[in-house]
Coordinates of C-alpha atoms in Angstrom, one line a residue:
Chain A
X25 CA -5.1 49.1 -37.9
X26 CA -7.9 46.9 -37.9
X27 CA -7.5 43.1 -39.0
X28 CA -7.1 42.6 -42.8
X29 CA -10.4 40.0 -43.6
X30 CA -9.5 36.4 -44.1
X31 CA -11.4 34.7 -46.8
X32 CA -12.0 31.3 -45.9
X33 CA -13.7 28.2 -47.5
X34 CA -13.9 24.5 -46.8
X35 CA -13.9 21.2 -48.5
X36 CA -16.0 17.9 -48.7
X37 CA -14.4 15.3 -50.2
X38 CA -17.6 12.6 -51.1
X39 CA -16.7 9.1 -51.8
X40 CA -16.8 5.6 -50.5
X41 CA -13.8 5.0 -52.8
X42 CA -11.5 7.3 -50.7
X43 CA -12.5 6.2 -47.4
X44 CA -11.7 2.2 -47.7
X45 CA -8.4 3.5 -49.2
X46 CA -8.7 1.9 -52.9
X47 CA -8.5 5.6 -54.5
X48 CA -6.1 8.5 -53.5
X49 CA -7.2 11.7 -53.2
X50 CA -5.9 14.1 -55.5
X51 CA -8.7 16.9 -55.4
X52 CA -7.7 18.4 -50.9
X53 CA -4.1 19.6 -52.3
X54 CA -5.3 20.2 -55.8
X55 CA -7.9 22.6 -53.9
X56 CA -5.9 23.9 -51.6
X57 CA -3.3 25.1 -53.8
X58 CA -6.2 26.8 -56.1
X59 CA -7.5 28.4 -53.1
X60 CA -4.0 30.1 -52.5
X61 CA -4.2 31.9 -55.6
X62 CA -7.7 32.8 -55.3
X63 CA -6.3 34.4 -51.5
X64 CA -8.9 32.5 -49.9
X65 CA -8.0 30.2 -47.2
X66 CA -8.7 26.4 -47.2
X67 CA -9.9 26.3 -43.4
X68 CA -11.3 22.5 -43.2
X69 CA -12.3 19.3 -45.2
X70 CA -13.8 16.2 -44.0
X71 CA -14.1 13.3 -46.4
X72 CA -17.6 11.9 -45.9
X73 CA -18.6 8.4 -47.6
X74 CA -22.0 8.7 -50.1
X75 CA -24.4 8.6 -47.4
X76 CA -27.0 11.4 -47.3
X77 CA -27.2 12.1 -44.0
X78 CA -23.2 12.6 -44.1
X79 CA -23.4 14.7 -46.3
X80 CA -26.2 17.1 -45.0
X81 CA -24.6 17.3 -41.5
X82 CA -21.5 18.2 -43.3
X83 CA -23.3 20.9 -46.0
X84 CA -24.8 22.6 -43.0
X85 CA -21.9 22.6 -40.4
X86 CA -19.7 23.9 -43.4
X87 CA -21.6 26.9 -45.4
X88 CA -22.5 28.2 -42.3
X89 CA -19.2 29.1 -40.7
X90 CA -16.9 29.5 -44.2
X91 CA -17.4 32.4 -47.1
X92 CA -17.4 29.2 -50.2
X93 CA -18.0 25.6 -49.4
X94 CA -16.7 23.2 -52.1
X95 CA -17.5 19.5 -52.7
X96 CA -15.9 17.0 -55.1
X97 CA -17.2 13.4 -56.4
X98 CA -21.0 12.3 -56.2
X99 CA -21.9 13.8 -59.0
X100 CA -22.1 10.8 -62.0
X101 CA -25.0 9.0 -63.6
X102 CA -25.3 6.7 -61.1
X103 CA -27.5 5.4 -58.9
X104 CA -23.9 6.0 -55.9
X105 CA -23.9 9.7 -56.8
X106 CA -26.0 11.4 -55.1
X107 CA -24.2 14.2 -53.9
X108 CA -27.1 16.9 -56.4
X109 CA -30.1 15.0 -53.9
X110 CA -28.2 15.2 -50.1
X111 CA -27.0 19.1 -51.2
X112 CA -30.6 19.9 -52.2
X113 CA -32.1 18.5 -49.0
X114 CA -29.3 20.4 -46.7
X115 CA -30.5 23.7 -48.8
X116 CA -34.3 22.3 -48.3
X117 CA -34.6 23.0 -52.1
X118 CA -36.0 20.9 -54.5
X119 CA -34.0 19.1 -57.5
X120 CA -35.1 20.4 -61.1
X121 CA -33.5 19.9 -64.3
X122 CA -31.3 22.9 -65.2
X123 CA -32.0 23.3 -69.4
X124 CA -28.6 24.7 -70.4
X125 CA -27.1 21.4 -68.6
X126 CA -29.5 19.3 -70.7
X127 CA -28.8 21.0 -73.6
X128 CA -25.2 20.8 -72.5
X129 CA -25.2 17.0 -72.2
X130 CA -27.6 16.4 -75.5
X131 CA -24.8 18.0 -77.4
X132 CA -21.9 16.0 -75.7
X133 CA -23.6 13.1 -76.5
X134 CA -25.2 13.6 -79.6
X135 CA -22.0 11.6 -81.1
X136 CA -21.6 8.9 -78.1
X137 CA -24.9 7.1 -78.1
X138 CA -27.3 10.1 -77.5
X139 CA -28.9 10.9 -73.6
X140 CA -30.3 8.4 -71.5
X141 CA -32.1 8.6 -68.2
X142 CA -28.7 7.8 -66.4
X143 CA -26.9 11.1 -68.6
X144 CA -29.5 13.1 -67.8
X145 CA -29.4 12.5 -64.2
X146 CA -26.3 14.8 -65.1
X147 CA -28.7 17.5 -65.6
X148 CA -30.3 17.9 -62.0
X149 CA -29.2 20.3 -59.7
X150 CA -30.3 22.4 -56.5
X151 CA -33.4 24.7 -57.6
X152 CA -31.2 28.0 -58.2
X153 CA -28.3 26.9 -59.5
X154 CA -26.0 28.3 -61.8
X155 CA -23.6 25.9 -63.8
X156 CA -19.5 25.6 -64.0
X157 CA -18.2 24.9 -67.2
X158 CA -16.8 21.5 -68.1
X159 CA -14.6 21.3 -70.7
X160 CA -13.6 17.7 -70.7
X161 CA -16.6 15.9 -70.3
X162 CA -19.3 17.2 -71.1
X163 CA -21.4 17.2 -67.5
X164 CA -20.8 20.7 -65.7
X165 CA -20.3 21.1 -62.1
X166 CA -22.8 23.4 -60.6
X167 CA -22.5 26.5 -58.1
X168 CA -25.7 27.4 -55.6
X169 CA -25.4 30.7 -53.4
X170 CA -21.6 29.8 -51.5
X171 CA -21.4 26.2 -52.4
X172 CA -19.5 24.7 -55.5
X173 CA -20.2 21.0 -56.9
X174 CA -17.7 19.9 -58.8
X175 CA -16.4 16.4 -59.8
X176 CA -14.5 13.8 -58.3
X177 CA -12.1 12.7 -61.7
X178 CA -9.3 15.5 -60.7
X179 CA -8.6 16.0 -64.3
X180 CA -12.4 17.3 -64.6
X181 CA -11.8 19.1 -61.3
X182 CA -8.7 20.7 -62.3
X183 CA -10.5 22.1 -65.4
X184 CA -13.4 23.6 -63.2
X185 CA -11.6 25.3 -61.1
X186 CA -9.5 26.9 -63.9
X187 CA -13.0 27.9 -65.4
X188 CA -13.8 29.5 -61.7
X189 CA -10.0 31.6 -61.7
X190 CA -10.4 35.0 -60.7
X191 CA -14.0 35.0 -60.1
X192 CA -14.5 34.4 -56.2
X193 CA -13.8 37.6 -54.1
X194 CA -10.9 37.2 -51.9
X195 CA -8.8 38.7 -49.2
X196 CA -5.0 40.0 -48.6
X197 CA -3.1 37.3 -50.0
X198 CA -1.6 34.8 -47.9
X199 CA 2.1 35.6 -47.8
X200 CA 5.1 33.2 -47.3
X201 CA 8.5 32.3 -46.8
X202 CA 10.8 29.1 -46.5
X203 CA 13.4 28.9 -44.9
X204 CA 15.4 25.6 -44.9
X205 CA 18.2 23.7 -42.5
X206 CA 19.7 21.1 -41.5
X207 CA 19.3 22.0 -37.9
X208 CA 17.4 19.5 -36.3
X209 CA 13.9 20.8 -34.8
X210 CA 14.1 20.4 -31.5
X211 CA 17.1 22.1 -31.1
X212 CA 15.8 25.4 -32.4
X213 CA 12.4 25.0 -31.0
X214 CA 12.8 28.1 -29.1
X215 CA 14.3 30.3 -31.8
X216 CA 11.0 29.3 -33.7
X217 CA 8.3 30.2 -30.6
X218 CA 10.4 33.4 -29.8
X219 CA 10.3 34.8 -33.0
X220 CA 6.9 33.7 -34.0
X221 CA 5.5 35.8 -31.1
X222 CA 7.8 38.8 -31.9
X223 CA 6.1 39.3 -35.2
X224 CA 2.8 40.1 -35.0
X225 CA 0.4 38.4 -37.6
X226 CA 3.5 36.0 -38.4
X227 CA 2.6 32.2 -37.9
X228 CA 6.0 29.7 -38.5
X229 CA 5.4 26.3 -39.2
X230 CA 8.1 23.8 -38.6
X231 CA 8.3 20.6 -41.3
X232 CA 11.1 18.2 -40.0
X233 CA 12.4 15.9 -43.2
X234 CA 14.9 13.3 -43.5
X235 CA 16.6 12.6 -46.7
X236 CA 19.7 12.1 -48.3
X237 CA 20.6 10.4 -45.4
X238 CA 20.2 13.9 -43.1
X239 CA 17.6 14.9 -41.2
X240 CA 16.8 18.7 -40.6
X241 CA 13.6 21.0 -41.4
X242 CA 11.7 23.4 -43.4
X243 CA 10.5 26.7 -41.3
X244 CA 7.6 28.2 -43.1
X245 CA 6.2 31.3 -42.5
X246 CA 3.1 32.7 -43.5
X247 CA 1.7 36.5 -43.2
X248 CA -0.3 38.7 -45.3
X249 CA 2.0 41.4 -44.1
X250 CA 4.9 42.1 -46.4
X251 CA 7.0 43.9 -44.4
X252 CA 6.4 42.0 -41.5
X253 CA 6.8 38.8 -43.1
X254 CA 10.5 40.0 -44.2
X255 CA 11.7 41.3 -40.7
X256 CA 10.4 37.6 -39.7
X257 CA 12.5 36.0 -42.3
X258 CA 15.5 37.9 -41.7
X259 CA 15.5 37.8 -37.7
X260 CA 15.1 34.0 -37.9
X261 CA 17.8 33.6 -40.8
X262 CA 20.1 35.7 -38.3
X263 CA 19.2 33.6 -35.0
X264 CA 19.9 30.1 -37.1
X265 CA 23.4 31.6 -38.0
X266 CA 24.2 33.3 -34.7
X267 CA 23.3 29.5 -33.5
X268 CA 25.9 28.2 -35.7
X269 CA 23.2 26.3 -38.3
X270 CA 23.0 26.6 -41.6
X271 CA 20.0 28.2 -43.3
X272 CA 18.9 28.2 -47.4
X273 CA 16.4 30.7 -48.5
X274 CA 13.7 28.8 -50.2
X275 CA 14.3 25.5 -48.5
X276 CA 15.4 22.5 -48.7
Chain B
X23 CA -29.9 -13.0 -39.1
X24 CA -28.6 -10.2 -37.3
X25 CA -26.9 -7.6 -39.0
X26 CA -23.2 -8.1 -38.3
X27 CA -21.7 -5.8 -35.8
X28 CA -19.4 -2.9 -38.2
X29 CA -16.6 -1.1 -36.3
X30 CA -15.8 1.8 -37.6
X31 CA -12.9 4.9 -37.2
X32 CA -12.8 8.7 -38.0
X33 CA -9.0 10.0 -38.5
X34 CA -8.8 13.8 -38.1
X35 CA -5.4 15.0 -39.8
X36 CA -4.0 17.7 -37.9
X37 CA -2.0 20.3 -39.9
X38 CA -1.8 23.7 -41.9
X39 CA 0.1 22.5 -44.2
X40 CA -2.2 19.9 -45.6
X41 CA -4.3 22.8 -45.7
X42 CA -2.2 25.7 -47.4
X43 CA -1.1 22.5 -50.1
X44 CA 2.5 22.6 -49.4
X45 CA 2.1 18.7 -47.9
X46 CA 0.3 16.2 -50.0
X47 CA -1.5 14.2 -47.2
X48 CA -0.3 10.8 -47.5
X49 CA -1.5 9.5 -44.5
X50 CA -5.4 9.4 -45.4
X51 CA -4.9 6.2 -47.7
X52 CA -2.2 4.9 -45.4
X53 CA -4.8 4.8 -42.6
X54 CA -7.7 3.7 -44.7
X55 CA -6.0 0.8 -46.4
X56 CA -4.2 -0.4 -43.0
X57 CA -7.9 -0.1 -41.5
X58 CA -9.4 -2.8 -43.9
X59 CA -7.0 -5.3 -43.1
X60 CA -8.1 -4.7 -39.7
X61 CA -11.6 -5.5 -40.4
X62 CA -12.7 -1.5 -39.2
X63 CA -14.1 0.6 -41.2
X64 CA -12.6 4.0 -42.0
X65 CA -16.3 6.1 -41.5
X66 CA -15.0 9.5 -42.0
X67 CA -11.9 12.0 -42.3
X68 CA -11.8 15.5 -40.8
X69 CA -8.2 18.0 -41.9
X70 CA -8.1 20.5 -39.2
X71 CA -5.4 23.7 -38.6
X72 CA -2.9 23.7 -36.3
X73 CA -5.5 25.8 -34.2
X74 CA -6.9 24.1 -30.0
X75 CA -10.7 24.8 -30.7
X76 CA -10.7 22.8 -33.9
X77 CA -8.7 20.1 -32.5
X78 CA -11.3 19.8 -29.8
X79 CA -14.1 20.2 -31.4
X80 CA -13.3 17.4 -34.3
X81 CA -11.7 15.0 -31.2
X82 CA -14.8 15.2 -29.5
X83 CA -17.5 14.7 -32.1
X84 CA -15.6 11.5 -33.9
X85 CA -14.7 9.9 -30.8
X86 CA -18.2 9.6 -29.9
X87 CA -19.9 8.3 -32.4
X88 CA -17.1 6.2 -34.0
X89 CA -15.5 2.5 -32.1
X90 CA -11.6 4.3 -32.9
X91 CA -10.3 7.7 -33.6
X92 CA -6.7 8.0 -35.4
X93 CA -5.0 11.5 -35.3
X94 CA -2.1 12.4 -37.1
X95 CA 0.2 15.2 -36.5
X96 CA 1.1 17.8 -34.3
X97 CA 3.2 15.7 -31.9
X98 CA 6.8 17.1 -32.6
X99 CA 8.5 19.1 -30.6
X100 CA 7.9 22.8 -31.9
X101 CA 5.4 25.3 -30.8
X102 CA 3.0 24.5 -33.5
X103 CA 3.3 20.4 -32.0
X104 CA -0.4 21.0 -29.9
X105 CA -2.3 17.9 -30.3
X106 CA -1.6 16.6 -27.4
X107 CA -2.6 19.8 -25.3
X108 CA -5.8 19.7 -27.3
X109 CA -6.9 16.3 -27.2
X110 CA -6.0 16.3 -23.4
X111 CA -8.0 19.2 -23.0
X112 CA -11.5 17.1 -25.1
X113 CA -10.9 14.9 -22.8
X114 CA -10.5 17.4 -19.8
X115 CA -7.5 15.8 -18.1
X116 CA -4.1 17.4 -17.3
X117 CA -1.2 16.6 -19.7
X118 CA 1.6 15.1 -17.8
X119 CA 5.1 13.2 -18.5
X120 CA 4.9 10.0 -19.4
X121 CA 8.1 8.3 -17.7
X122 CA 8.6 5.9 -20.1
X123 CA 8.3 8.6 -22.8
X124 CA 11.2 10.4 -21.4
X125 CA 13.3 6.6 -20.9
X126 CA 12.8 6.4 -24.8
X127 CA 13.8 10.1 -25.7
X128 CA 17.1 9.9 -23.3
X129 CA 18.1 6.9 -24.8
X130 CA 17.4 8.0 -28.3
X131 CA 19.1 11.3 -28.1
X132 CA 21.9 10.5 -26.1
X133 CA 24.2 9.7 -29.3
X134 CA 22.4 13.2 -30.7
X135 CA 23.1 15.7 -28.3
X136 CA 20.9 14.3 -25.1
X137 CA 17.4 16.0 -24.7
X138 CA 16.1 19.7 -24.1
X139 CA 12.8 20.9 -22.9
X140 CA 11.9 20.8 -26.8
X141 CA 12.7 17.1 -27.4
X142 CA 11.2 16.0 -24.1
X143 CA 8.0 18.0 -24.6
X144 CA 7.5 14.9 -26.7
X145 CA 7.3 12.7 -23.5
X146 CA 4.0 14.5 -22.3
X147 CA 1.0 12.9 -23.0
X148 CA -2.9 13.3 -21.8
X149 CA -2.9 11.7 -18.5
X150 CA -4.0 7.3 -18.3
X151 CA -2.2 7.5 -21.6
X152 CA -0.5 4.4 -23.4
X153 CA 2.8 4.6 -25.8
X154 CA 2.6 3.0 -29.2
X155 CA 6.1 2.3 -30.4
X156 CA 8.0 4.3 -32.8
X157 CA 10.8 2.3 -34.5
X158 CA 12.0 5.2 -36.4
X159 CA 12.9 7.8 -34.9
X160 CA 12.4 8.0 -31.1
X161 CA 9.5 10.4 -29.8
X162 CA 6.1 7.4 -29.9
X163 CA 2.8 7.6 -30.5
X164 CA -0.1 7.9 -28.0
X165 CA -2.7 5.4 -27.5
X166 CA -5.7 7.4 -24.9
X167 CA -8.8 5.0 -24.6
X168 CA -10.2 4.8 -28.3
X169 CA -8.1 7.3 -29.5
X170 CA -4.7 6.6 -31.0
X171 CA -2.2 9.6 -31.5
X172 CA 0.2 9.2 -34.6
X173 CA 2.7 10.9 -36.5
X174 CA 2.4 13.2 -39.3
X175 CA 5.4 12.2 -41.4
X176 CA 3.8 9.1 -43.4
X177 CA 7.0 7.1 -42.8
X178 CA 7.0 7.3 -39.6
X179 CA 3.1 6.9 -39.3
X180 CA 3.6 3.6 -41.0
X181 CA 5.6 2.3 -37.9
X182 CA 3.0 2.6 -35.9
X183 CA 0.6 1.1 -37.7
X184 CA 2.9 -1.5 -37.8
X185 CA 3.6 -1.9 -33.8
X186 CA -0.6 -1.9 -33.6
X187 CA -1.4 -4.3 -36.1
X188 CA -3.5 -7.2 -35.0
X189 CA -4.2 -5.4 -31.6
X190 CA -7.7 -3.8 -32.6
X191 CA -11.3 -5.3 -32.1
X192 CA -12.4 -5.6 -35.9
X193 CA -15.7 -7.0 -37.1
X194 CA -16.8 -8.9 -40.0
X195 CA -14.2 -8.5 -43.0
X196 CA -15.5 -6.0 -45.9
X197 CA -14.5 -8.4 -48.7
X198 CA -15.0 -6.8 -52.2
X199 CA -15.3 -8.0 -55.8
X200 CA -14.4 -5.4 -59.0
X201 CA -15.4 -5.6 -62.2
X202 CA -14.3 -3.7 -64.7
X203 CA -15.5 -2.9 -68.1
X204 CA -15.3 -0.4 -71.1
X205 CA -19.4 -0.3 -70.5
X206 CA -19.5 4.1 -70.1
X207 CA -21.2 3.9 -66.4
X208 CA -24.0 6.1 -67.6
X209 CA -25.3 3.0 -70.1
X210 CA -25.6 0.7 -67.2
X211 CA -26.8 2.9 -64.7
X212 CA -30.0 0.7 -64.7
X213 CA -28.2 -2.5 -64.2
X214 CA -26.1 -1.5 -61.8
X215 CA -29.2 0.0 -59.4
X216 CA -31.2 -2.9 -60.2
X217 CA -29.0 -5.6 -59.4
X218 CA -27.9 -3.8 -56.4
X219 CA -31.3 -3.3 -54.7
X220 CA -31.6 -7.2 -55.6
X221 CA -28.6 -8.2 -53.4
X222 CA -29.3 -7.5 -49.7
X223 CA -26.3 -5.8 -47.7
X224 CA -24.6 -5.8 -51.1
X225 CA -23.2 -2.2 -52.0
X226 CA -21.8 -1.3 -55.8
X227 CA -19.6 1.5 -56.4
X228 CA -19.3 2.9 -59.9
X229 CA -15.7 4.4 -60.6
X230 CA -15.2 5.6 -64.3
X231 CA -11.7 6.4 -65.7
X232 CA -10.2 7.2 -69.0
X233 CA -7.1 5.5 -69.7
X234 CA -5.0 4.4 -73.3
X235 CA -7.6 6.7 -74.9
X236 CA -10.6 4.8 -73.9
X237 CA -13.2 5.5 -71.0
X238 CA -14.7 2.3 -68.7
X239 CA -15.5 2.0 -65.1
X240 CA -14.6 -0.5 -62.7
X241 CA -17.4 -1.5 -60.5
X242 CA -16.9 -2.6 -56.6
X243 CA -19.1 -4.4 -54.5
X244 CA -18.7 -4.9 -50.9
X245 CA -20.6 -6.8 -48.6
X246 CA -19.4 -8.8 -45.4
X247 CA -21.0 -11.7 -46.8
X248 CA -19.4 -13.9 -48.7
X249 CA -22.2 -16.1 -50.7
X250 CA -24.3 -12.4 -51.3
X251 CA -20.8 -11.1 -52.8
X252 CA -20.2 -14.2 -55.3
X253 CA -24.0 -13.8 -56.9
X254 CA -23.9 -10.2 -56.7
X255 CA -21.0 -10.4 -58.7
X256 CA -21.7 -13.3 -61.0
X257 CA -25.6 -11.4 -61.4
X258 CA -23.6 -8.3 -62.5
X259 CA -20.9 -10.3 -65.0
X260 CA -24.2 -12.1 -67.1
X261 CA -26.2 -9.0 -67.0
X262 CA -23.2 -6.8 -68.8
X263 CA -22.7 -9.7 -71.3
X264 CA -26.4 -10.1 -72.0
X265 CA -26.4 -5.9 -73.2
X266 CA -23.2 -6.6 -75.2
X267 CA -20.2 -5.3 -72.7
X268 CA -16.7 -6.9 -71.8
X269 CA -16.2 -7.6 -68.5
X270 CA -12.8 -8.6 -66.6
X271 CA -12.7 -9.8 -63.2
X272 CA -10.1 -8.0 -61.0
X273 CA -10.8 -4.5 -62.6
X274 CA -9.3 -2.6 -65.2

């Protein structure tokens, strides 16, 4: 059988405003989790501050080795965003106005003031670029070839990427099962390695918490085999109970 | 006047499950905000998989061109736990037990069942390695040259932020200033561009939001100097009354 294909894409996070801390990113799990569905897999993200030359190194590294590159933030009327100028000069492309994004920000703001040079700044994008719908405000993300602009307000992003749903090609999906207990880690550490590599194509991922004054973990598997996936489940379910620990499907 | 010297850090987050969005990463604005008060400035974020060659290859590239490098997760003591094995291997020495290490871990566990090779896996370090204290819950952090090994879970993290402040080379303070105002960003583009290009080392960042049914932005300057920061500021207060705009000091 040969390997399934993996679908993978990575993230840019661009923004000053993230990297000294004063805003929270919301946008790498908001991503990630949209990328599940989509059964691609989220394989990197680097959070780069709005400096050209970051941003190109980061473009170029990216698209190259990843099916979709996405970006968030940069992408304003001001003279900070310039996320549409550094992805242009990675692609060695020129910036043009894109008419059905003019048209789309004359009509937003006929009611608000009309366009001015700053709006329409909204307007440029890569020379052959497509757009992605914005349904809250007016200026739309854009996609070019692999790569997928999009906005740094999540509540903008969040209603891109429900405008992109279903329509990047993806791979098996990315199957997976929790396991929860309050066995501590370490002491099933080699239940966890033993099975892992009894089960081809399985990967377990081991999330220690503490709370409610207890301490134990969450075992996560992931596979884009189903059956596989199960045997994994129930062999480790079996060895955490022949161990004498407690186990909750779902987790905890 | 010589520029002032900047210190910067990269942080590479080291985890799949910040990648599949299971875990919210918390630890990005932990380590950005904790890094301001130290005077260094957070220059970029990497998220890598639980996966050697990505390790390495992010570990090696950050270290070099940044004064610190933070990592966070991976040093538990499962078989997905691997950052230690892959930073030691950037940096091309053996990993060994750190004696100390293990003094901490058999005293911690001795009330929890004593130690087993999976607990004292976290005693090995990259060989010349330091400890940073963990307060919380045994296993510590790693300190190897510049680069400072932490904790995934945020609580724990925060400990060792804790136990190292004070005891990093920082430069010149980043001190910022923030405006805010209901101007829309995109009708003082101009004013913003202008007034930055007018204010030497003085950098504006342009943040809108929509909140209680109205939209606004809060503008940020930083500069490390002091007297540049006060007339940017004041320049930027006159120039949004002048075209008819609130403005409140502090933000909105």
């Amino acid at each position: 059988m040969s390997t399934p294909r993996i679908w993978t894409a990575a993230l840019i996070v661009i923004g000053d405003e993230i990297l000294s801390g004063r805003t929270h990113d919301k946008n790498i799990a908001q991503i990630a989790g949209w990328l599940q569905i989509q059964n691609i897999r989220l394989a990197e993200v680097r959070v780069v501050p709005d400096v050209e030359d970051a941003i190109v190194e980061a473009v170029n590294t990216l698209r190259a080795r990843n099916d979709y590159l996405f970006t968030t933030g940069g992408i304003g009327p001001t003279h900070d965003d310039i996320t549409v100028d550094a992805i242009a000069a990675a692609l060695g492309v020129p910036v043009v106005e894109h008419p059905e994004a003019r048209t789309i920000l004359e009509e937003y703001y006929a009611t608000k003031g009309g366009t001015n040079p700053a709006r329409l700044r909204m307007a440029r994008v890569p020379e052959g670029a497509d757009l992605i719908p914005n349904r809250i405000s007016g200026a739309p993300g854009i996609r070019h070839g692999n790569i997928y602009i999009m906005a740094g307000v999540p509540g903008i992003t969040a209603g891109m990427l429900d405008a992109l749903t279903g329509s990047l090609e993806g791979g098996l999906p990315l199957l997976t099962e929790t396991i929860g207990s309050r066995a501590p880690e370490s002491e099933v550490a080699d239940i966890l390695r033993t099975i892992e590599q009894a089960h081809e194509g399985c990967q377990i991922g081991s999330y220690p918490f503490f709370k409610e004054g207890r301490s134990g973990a969450n075992f996560v598997i992931r596979s884009t085999d189903a059956a596989m996936l199960a045997s994994c489940r129930d062999t480790l379910c079996d060895a955490l109970g022949a161990a004498g620990w407690d186990w909750t499907p779902g987790g905890l």
